[in-house]
Amino acid sequence: MAIIIFGILLLVLFLLLEKVTRRILGVKKQKISVTRGRHIDQWGRGAIFVVFISAIPFVVTTDGPVLKWYFMFYFLLMLGLRSILEWKYLKSSKQYVATLIFTFVVVVMFYSVDSWMLELYRLIEGGLGAK
């Protein structure tokens, strides 16, 4: 139950962060898919996805915090590719700056997710135990 609550909170936080960042920077959302970079975007994201899906069995069977670093690296690659393509193909937009800020926040959140989950678990268990 704590994981579901945490996932919903992260999703809402990510959506709010993206909206606020774009509003502060005055960036109107544009898509790479309407530019010449569409094929590079599709093939790049597809290749990264296939490689990471193929590596999941090896990552899941290892001990330690490998899974956290695995997903952090995955999001860093995906969002890094997106920001590079936005910089290259959306010349009139500063959308890549918003993507870079979002990437930084996502990486920091993944780095500290263990301590957040522990605190959330303590809050939920403490609240349920008090009843």
CSV table of N, CA and C in Angstrom, one decimal:
chain,number,residue,atom,x,y,z
A,1,MET,N,0.8,-1.2,0.0
A,1,MET,CA,0.0,0.0,0.0
A,1,MET,C,0.9,1.3,0.0
A,2,ALA,N,2.0,1.2,0.8
A,2,ALA,CA,2.8,2.4,0.8
A,2,ALA,C,3.5,2.7,-0.5
A,3,ILE,N,3.8,1.6,-1.3
A,3,ILE,CA,4.4,1.8,-2.6
A,3,ILE,C,3.4,2.5,-3.5
A,4,ILE,N,2.2,2.1,-3.5
A,4,ILE,CA,1.1,2.7,-4.4
A,4,ILE,C,1.0,4.2,-4.0
A,5,ILE,N,0.9,4.5,-2.7
A,5,ILE,CA,0.8,5.9,-2.3
A,5,ILE,C,2.0,6.7,-2.7
A,6,PHE,N,3.2,6.1,-2.5
A,6,PHE,CA,4.4,6.8,-2.9
A,6,PHE,C,4.5,7.0,-4.4
A,7,GLY,N,4.0,6.0,-5.2
A,7,GLY,CA,4.0,6.2,-6.7
A,7,GLY,C,3.1,7.3,-7.1
A,8,ILE,N,1.9,7.3,-6.5
A,8,ILE,CA,1.0,8.4,-6.9
A,8,ILE,C,1.5,9.7,-6.5
A,9,LEU,N,2.1,9.9,-5.4
A,9,LEU,CA,2.7,11.1,-4.9
A,9,LEU,C,3.8,11.6,-5.9
A,10,LEU,N,4.7,10.6,-6.3
A,10,LEU,CA,5.7,11.0,-7.2
A,10,LEU,C,5.2,11.4,-8.6
A,11,LEU,N,4.2,10.7,-9.1
A,11,LEU,CA,3.6,11.1,-10.3
A,11,LEU,C,3.0,12.5,-10.3
A,12,VAL,N,2.3,12.8,-9.2
A,12,VAL,CA,1.7,14.1,-9.1
A,12,VAL,C,2.8,15.2,-9.0
A,13,LEU,N,3.9,14.8,-8.2
A,13,LEU,CA,5.0,15.8,-8.1
A,13,LEU,C,5.7,16.0,-9.4
A,14,PHE,N,5.9,15.0,-10.2
A,14,PHE,CA,6.5,15.1,-11.5
A,14,PHE,C,5.7,16.0,-12.4
A,15,LEU,N,4.4,15.7,-12.4
A,15,LEU,CA,3.5,16.5,-13.3
A,15,LEU,C,3.5,18.0,-12.9
A,16,LEU,N,3.4,18.2,-11.6
A,16,LEU,CA,3.5,19.6,-11.1
A,16,LEU,C,4.8,20.3,-11.4
A,17,LEU,N,5.9,19.6,-11.2
A,17,LEU,CA,7.2,20.1,-11.5
A,17,LEU,C,7.3,20.5,-13.0
A,18,GLU,N,6.9,19.7,-13.8
A,18,GLU,CA,7.0,20.0,-15.3
A,18,GLU,C,6.2,21.2,-15.6
A,19,LYS,N,4.9,21.3,-15.1
A,19,LYS,CA,4.1,22.4,-15.4
A,19,LYS,C,4.7,23.7,-14.8
A,20,VAL,N,5.1,23.7,-13.6
A,20,VAL,CA,5.7,24.9,-13.0
A,20,VAL,C,7.0,25.3,-13.7
A,21,THR,N,7.8,24.4,-14.0
A,21,THR,CA,9.1,24.7,-14.7
A,21,THR,C,8.8,25.4,-16.1
A,22,ARG,N,7.9,24.8,-16.8
A,22,ARG,CA,7.5,25.4,-18.1
A,22,ARG,C,6.9,26.8,-18.0
A,23,ARG,N,6.1,27.0,-16.9
A,23,ARG,CA,5.5,28.3,-16.7
A,23,ARG,C,6.5,29.3,-16.3
A,24,ILE,N,7.4,28.9,-15.4
A,24,ILE,CA,8.5,29.9,-15.0
A,24,ILE,C,9.4,30.3,-16.2
A,25,LEU,N,9.7,29.3,-17.0
A,25,LEU,CA,10.6,29.6,-18.1
A,25,LEU,C,9.9,30.2,-19.3
A,26,GLY,N,8.5,30.2,-19.3
A,26,GLY,CA,7.7,30.7,-20.4
A,26,GLY,C,7.8,29.9,-21.6
A,27,VAL,N,7.9,28.5,-21.4
A,27,VAL,CA,8.1,27.6,-22.6
A,27,VAL,C,6.8,27.0,-22.9
A,28,LYS,N,6.5,27.0,-24.2
A,28,LYS,CA,5.3,26.3,-24.7
A,28,LYS,C,5.7,25.0,-25.1
A,29,LYS,N,5.0,23.9,-24.7
A,29,LYS,CA,5.4,22.6,-25.0
A,29,LYS,C,5.3,22.3,-26.5
A,30,GLN,N,6.4,21.8,-27.1
A,30,GLN,CA,6.4,21.4,-28.5
A,30,GLN,C,6.8,19.9,-28.5
A,31,LYS,N,6.5,19.3,-29.6
A,31,LYS,CA,6.9,17.9,-29.8
A,31,LYS,C,8.0,17.7,-30.8
A,32,ILE,N,8.9,16.8,-30.5
A,32,ILE,CA,10.0,16.5,-31.4
A,32,ILE,C,9.5,15.7,-32.6
A,33,SER,N,8.3,15.1,-32.4
A,33,SER,CA,7.8,14.2,-33.5
A,33,SER,C,7.3,15.0,-34.7
A,34,VAL,N,7.2,16.3,-34.6
A,34,VAL,CA,6.8,17.1,-35.8
A,34,VAL,C,8.0,17.7,-36.5
A,35,THR,N,9.2,17.4,-36.0
A,35,THR,CA,10.4,17.9,-36.6
A,35,THR,C,11.2,16.8,-37.4
A,36,ARG,N,12.3,17.1,-37.9
A,36,ARG,CA,13.1,16.1,-38.6
A,36,ARG,C,13.8,15.1,-37.7
A,37,GLY,N,13.8,15.4,-36.4
A,37,GLY,CA,14.4,14.5,-35.4
A,37,GLY,C,13.4,13.4,-34.9
A,38,ARG,N,12.3,13.3,-35.6
A,38,ARG,CA,11.3,12.3,-35.2
A,38,ARG,C,11.9,10.9,-35.2
A,39,HIS,N,12.6,10.5,-36.3
A,39,HIS,CA,13.1,9.2,-36.4
A,39,HIS,C,14.2,8.9,-35.5
A,40,ILE,N,15.1,9.9,-35.2
A,40,ILE,CA,16.2,9.7,-34.3
A,40,ILE,C,15.6,9.5,-32.9
A,41,ASP,N,14.5,10.3,-32.6
A,41,ASP,CA,13.9,10.2,-31.3
A,41,ASP,C,13.3,8.8,-31.1
A,42,GLN,N,12.5,8.3,-32.1
A,42,GLN,CA,11.9,7.0,-32.0
A,42,GLN,C,12.9,5.9,-31.9
A,43,TRP,N,13.9,5.9,-32.7
A,43,TRP,CA,14.9,4.8,-32.7
A,43,TRP,C,15.8,4.9,-31.5
A,44,GLY,N,16.1,6.1,-31.0
A,44,GLY,CA,16.9,6.2,-29.8
A,44,GLY,C,16.2,5.7,-28.6
A,45,ARG,N,14.9,6.2,-28.4
A,45,ARG,CA,14.1,5.7,-27.2
A,45,ARG,C,13.9,4.2,-27.3
A,46,GLY,N,13.6,3.7,-28.5
A,46,GLY,CA,13.4,2.3,-28.7
A,46,GLY,C,14.6,1.5,-28.4
A,47,ALA,N,15.8,1.9,-28.8
A,47,ALA,CA,17.0,1.2,-28.5
A,47,ALA,C,17.3,1.2,-27.0
A,48,ILE,N,17.2,2.3,-26.4
A,48,ILE,CA,17.4,2.4,-25.0
A,48,ILE,C,16.5,1.5,-24.2
A,49,PHE,N,15.2,1.5,-24.6
A,49,PHE,CA,14.2,0.7,-24.0
A,49,PHE,C,14.5,-0.8,-24.1
A,50,VAL,N,14.8,-1.2,-25.3
A,50,VAL,CA,15.1,-2.7,-25.6
A,50,VAL,C,16.3,-3.1,-24.8
A,51,VAL,N,17.4,-2.3,-24.7
A,51,VAL,CA,18.6,-2.7,-23.9
A,51,VAL,C,18.2,-2.8,-22.5
A,52,PHE,N,17.5,-1.8,-22.0
A,52,PHE,CA,17.2,-1.9,-20.5
A,52,PHE,C,16.2,-3.0,-20.2
A,53,ILE,N,15.3,-3.3,-21.0
A,53,ILE,CA,14.3,-4.4,-20.8
A,53,ILE,C,15.1,-5.7,-20.8
A,54,SER,N,16.1,-5.8,-21.7
A,54,SER,CA,16.9,-7.0,-21.8
A,54,SER,C,17.7,-7.3,-20.6
A,55,ALA,N,18.1,-6.2,-20.0
A,55,ALA,CA,19.0,-6.3,-18.8
A,55,ALA,C,18.3,-6.5,-17.5
A,56,ILE,N,17.0,-6.4,-17.5
A,56,ILE,CA,16.2,-6.5,-16.2
A,56,ILE,C,16.5,-7.8,-15.5
A,57,PRO,N,16.5,-9.0,-16.2
A,57,PRO,CA,16.8,-10.2,-15.4
A,57,PRO,C,18.1,-10.2,-14.7
A,58,PHE,N,19.1,-9.6,-15.2
A,58,PHE,CA,20.4,-9.6,-14.6
A,58,PHE,C,20.4,-8.6,-13.4
A,59,VAL,N,19.7,-7.5,-13.5
A,59,VAL,CA,19.7,-6.5,-12.5
A,59,VAL,C,18.8,-7.0,-11.3
A,60,VAL,N,17.7,-7.6,-11.6
A,60,VAL,CA,16.8,-8.1,-10.5
A,60,VAL,C,17.5,-9.1,-9.6
A,61,THR,N,18.3,-10.0,-10.2
A,61,THR,CA,18.9,-11.1,-9.5
A,61,THR,C,20.2,-10.7,-8.7
A,62,THR,N,20.6,-9.4,-8.8
A,62,THR,CA,21.8,-9.0,-8.0
A,62,THR,C,21.3,-8.4,-6.7
A,63,ASP,N,22.3,-8.4,-5.7
A,63,ASP,CA,22.0,-7.8,-4.4
A,63,ASP,C,22.4,-6.4,-4.4
A,64,GLY,N,21.9,-5.7,-3.4
A,64,GLY,CA,22.3,-4.3,-3.2
A,64,GLY,C,21.4,-3.3,-3.9
A,65,PRO,N,21.8,-2.1,-4.0
A,65,PRO,CA,21.0,-1.0,-4.6
A,65,PRO,C,21.1,-0.9,-6.1
A,66,VAL,N,21.4,-2.0,-6.7
A,66,VAL,CA,21.6,-2.0,-8.2
A,66,VAL,C,20.4,-1.5,-8.9
A,67,LEU,N,19.2,-2.0,-8.5
A,67,LEU,CA,18.0,-1.6,-9.1
A,67,LEU,C,17.7,-0.1,-9.2
A,68,LYS,N,18.0,0.5,-8.0
A,68,LYS,CA,17.8,2.0,-8.0
A,68,LYS,C,18.8,2.7,-9.0
A,69,TRP,N,20.0,2.3,-9.1
A,69,TRP,CA,21.0,2.9,-10.0
A,69,TRP,C,20.6,2.5,-11.4
A,70,TYR,N,20.0,1.4,-11.6
A,70,TYR,CA,19.6,0.9,-13.0
A,70,TYR,C,18.5,1.9,-13.5
A,71,PHE,N,17.5,2.1,-12.7
A,71,PHE,CA,16.4,3.0,-13.1
A,71,PHE,C,16.8,4.4,-13.2
A,72,MET,N,17.7,4.9,-12.3
A,72,MET,CA,18.2,6.2,-12.4
A,72,MET,C,19.0,6.4,-13.7
A,73,PHE,N,19.8,5.5,-14.1
A,73,PHE,CA,20.6,5.5,-15.3
A,73,PHE,C,19.6,5.5,-16.5
A,74,TYR,N,18.6,4.7,-16.5
A,74,TYR,CA,17.6,4.6,-17.5
A,74,TYR,C,17.0,6.0,-17.8
A,75,PHE,N,16.5,6.6,-16.7
A,75,PHE,CA,15.8,7.9,-16.8
A,75,PHE,C,16.8,9.0,-17.3
A,76,LEU,N,18.0,8.9,-16.8
A,76,LEU,CA,19.0,9.8,-17.2
A,76,LEU,C,19.3,9.7,-18.7
A,77,LEU,N,19.4,8.5,-19.2
A,77,LEU,CA,19.6,8.4,-20.7
A,77,LEU,C,18.4,8.8,-21.5
A,78,MET,N,17.2,8.4,-21.1
A,78,MET,CA,16.0,8.8,-21.8
A,78,MET,C,15.8,10.3,-21.8
A,79,LEU,N,15.8,10.9,-20.6
A,79,LEU,CA,15.6,12.4,-20.6
A,79,LEU,C,16.8,13.1,-21.2
A,80,GLY,N,18.0,12.6,-21.1
A,80,GLY,CA,19.2,13.2,-21.7
A,80,GLY,C,19.0,13.2,-23.2
A,81,LEU,N,18.6,12.1,-23.8
A,81,LEU,CA,18.3,12.0,-25.2
A,81,LEU,C,17.3,13.1,-25.6
A,82,ARG,N,16.2,13.1,-24.9
A,82,ARG,CA,15.1,14.0,-25.1
A,82,ARG,C,15.6,15.5,-25.1
A,83,SER,N,16.4,15.9,-24.1
A,83,SER,CA,16.9,17.2,-24.0
A,83,SER,C,17.8,17.6,-25.2
A,84,ILE,N,18.7,16.6,-25.6
A,84,ILE,CA,19.6,16.9,-26.7
A,84,ILE,C,18.8,17.1,-28.0
A,85,LEU,N,17.8,16.3,-28.2
A,85,LEU,CA,17.0,16.4,-29.4
A,85,LEU,C,16.2,17.7,-29.4
A,86,GLU,N,15.7,18.1,-28.2
A,86,GLU,CA,14.9,19.3,-28.1
A,86,GLU,C,15.9,20.5,-28.4
A,87,TRP,N,17.1,20.4,-27.9
A,87,TRP,CA,18.1,21.5,-28.2
A,87,TRP,C,18.4,21.6,-29.7
A,88,LYS,N,18.6,20.4,-30.3
A,88,LYS,CA,19.0,20.4,-31.7
A,88,LYS,C,17.8,20.7,-32.7
A,89,TYR,N,16.6,20.2,-32.4
A,89,TYR,CA,15.5,20.3,-33.4
A,89,TYR,C,14.5,21.4,-33.1
A,90,LEU,N,14.4,21.8,-31.9
A,90,LEU,CA,13.5,22.9,-31.5
A,90,LEU,C,14.3,24.2,-31.2
A,91,LYS,N,14.9,24.7,-32.3
A,91,LYS,CA,15.8,25.9,-32.1
A,91,LYS,C,15.1,27.1,-31.5
A,92,SER,N,13.9,27.3,-31.8
A,92,SER,CA,13.2,28.6,-31.3
A,92,SER,C,12.7,28.4,-29.9
A,93,SER,N,12.9,27.2,-29.3
A,93,SER,CA,12.3,27.0,-28.0
A,93,SER,C,13.5,26.7,-27.0
A,94,LYS,N,13.2,27.1,-25.7
A,94,LYS,CA,14.1,26.7,-24.6
A,94,LYS,C,13.6,25.6,-23.8
A,95,GLN,N,12.8,24.7,-24.5
A,95,GLN,CA,12.2,23.6,-23.8
A,95,GLN,C,13.2,22.6,-23.3
A,96,TYR,N,14.4,22.6,-23.9
A,96,TYR,CA,15.5,21.7,-23.4
A,96,TYR,C,15.9,22.1,-22.0
A,97,VAL,N,15.8,23.3,-21.6
A,97,VAL,CA,16.2,23.8,-20.3
A,97,VAL,C,15.3,23.2,-19.3
A,98,ALA,N,14.0,23.2,-19.6
A,98,ALA,CA,13.0,22.6,-18.7
A,98,ALA,C,13.2,21.1,-18.5
A,99,THR,N,13.6,20.5,-19.6
A,99,THR,CA,13.8,19.0,-19.6
A,99,THR,C,15.1,18.8,-18.8
A,100,LEU,N,16.1,19.6,-18.9
A,100,LEU,CA,17.3,19.4,-18.1
A,100,LEU,C,17.0,19.6,-16.6
A,101,ILE,N,16.2,20.6,-16.2
A,101,ILE,CA,15.8,20.8,-14.8
A,101,ILE,C,15.1,19.6,-14.3
A,102,PHE,N,14.1,19.1,-15.1
A,102,PHE,CA,13.3,17.9,-14.8
A,102,PHE,C,14.2,16.7,-14.6
A,103,THR,N,15.2,16.5,-15.5
A,103,THR,CA,16.1,15.4,-15.4
A,103,THR,C,16.9,15.5,-14.1
A,104,PHE,N,17.4,16.6,-13.7
A,104,PHE,CA,18.2,16.8,-12.5
A,104,PHE,C,17.3,16.4,-11.3
A,105,VAL,N,16.1,16.9,-11.3
A,105,VAL,CA,15.2,16.6,-10.1
A,105,VAL,C,14.9,15.1,-10.1
A,106,VAL,N,14.6,14.5,-11.2
A,106,VAL,CA,14.3,13.0,-11.3
A,106,VAL,C,15.5,12.2,-10.7
A,107,VAL,N,16.7,12.6,-11.1
A,107,VAL,CA,17.9,11.8,-10.7
A,107,VAL,C,18.1,12.0,-9.2
A,108,VAL,N,17.9,13.2,-8.7
A,108,VAL,CA,18.0,13.4,-7.2
A,108,VAL,C,17.0,12.7,-6.5
A,109,MET,N,15.8,12.6,-7.0
A,109,MET,CA,14.7,11.9,-6.3
A,109,MET,C,15.0,10.4,-6.3
A,110,PHE,N,15.5,9.9,-7.4
A,110,PHE,CA,15.8,8.4,-7.4
A,110,PHE,C,17.0,8.1,-6.5
A,111,TYR,N,17.9,9.1,-6.4
A,111,TYR,CA,19.0,8.9,-5.5
A,111,TYR,C,18.5,8.8,-4.0
A,112,SER,N,17.5,9.6,-3.6
A,112,SER,CA,17.1,9.6,-2.3
A,112,SER,C,15.8,8.9,-2.0
A,113,VAL,N,15.4,8.0,-2.9
A,113,VAL,CA,14.1,7.3,-2.8
A,113,VAL,C,14.1,6.4,-1.6
A,114,ASP,N,15.2,5.8,-1.3
A,114,ASP,CA,15.2,4.8,-0.1
A,114,ASP,C,14.8,5.5,1.2
A,115,SER,N,15.4,6.6,1.4
A,115,SER,CA,15.1,7.3,2.7
A,115,SER,C,13.6,7.8,2.7
A,116,TRP,N,13.1,8.2,1.5
A,116,TRP,CA,11.7,8.7,1.5
A,116,TRP,C,10.8,7.5,1.7
A,117,MET,N,11.1,6.4,1.1
A,117,MET,CA,10.2,5.2,1.3
A,117,MET,C,10.2,4.8,2.8
A,118,LEU,N,11.3,4.8,3.4
A,118,LEU,CA,11.4,4.5,4.8
A,118,LEU,C,10.6,5.4,5.7
A,119,GLU,N,10.7,6.7,5.4
A,119,GLU,CA,9.9,7.7,6.2
A,119,GLU,C,8.4,7.5,5.9
A,120,LEU,N,8.0,7.3,4.7
A,120,LEU,CA,6.6,7.1,4.3
A,120,LEU,C,6.1,5.8,5.0
A,121,TYR,N,6.9,4.8,5.0
A,121,TYR,CA,6.5,3.5,5.7
A,121,TYR,C,6.3,3.8,7.2
A,122,ARG,N,7.2,4.5,7.8
A,122,ARG,CA,7.0,4.8,9.2
A,122,ARG,C,5.8,5.7,9.5
A,123,LEU,N,5.5,6.6,8.6
A,123,LEU,CA,4.3,7.5,8.8
A,123,LEU,C,3.0,6.6,8.7
A,124,ILE,N,3.0,5.8,7.7
A,124,ILE,CA,1.8,5.0,7.5
A,124,ILE,C,1.6,4.0,8.6
A,125,GLU,N,2.7,3.3,9.0
A,125,GLU,CA,2.6,2.3,10.1
A,125,GLU,C,2.3,3.0,11.4
A,126,GLY,N,2.9,4.1,11.7
A,126,GLY,CA,2.7,4.9,12.9
A,126,GLY,C,1.2,5.3,13.0
A,127,GLY,N,0.7,5.8,11.8
A,127,GLY,CA,-0.7,6.2,11.8
A,127,GLY,C,-1.7,5.1,12.0
A,128,LEU,N,-1.4,3.9,11.4
A,128,LEU,CA,-2.3,2.7,11.6
A,128,LEU,C,-2.2,2.2,13.0
A,129,GLY,N,-1.0,2.2,13.6
A,129,GLY,CA,-0.8,1.7,14.9
A,129,GLY,C,-1.5,2.5,16.0
A,130,ALA,N,-1.7,3.8,15.7
A,130,ALA,CA,-2.3,4.7,16.7
A,130,ALA,C,-3.8,4.5,16.8
A,131,LYS,N,-4.4,3.9,15.9
A,131,LYS,CA,-5.9,3.8,15.9
A,131,LYS,C,-6.3,2.7,16.8
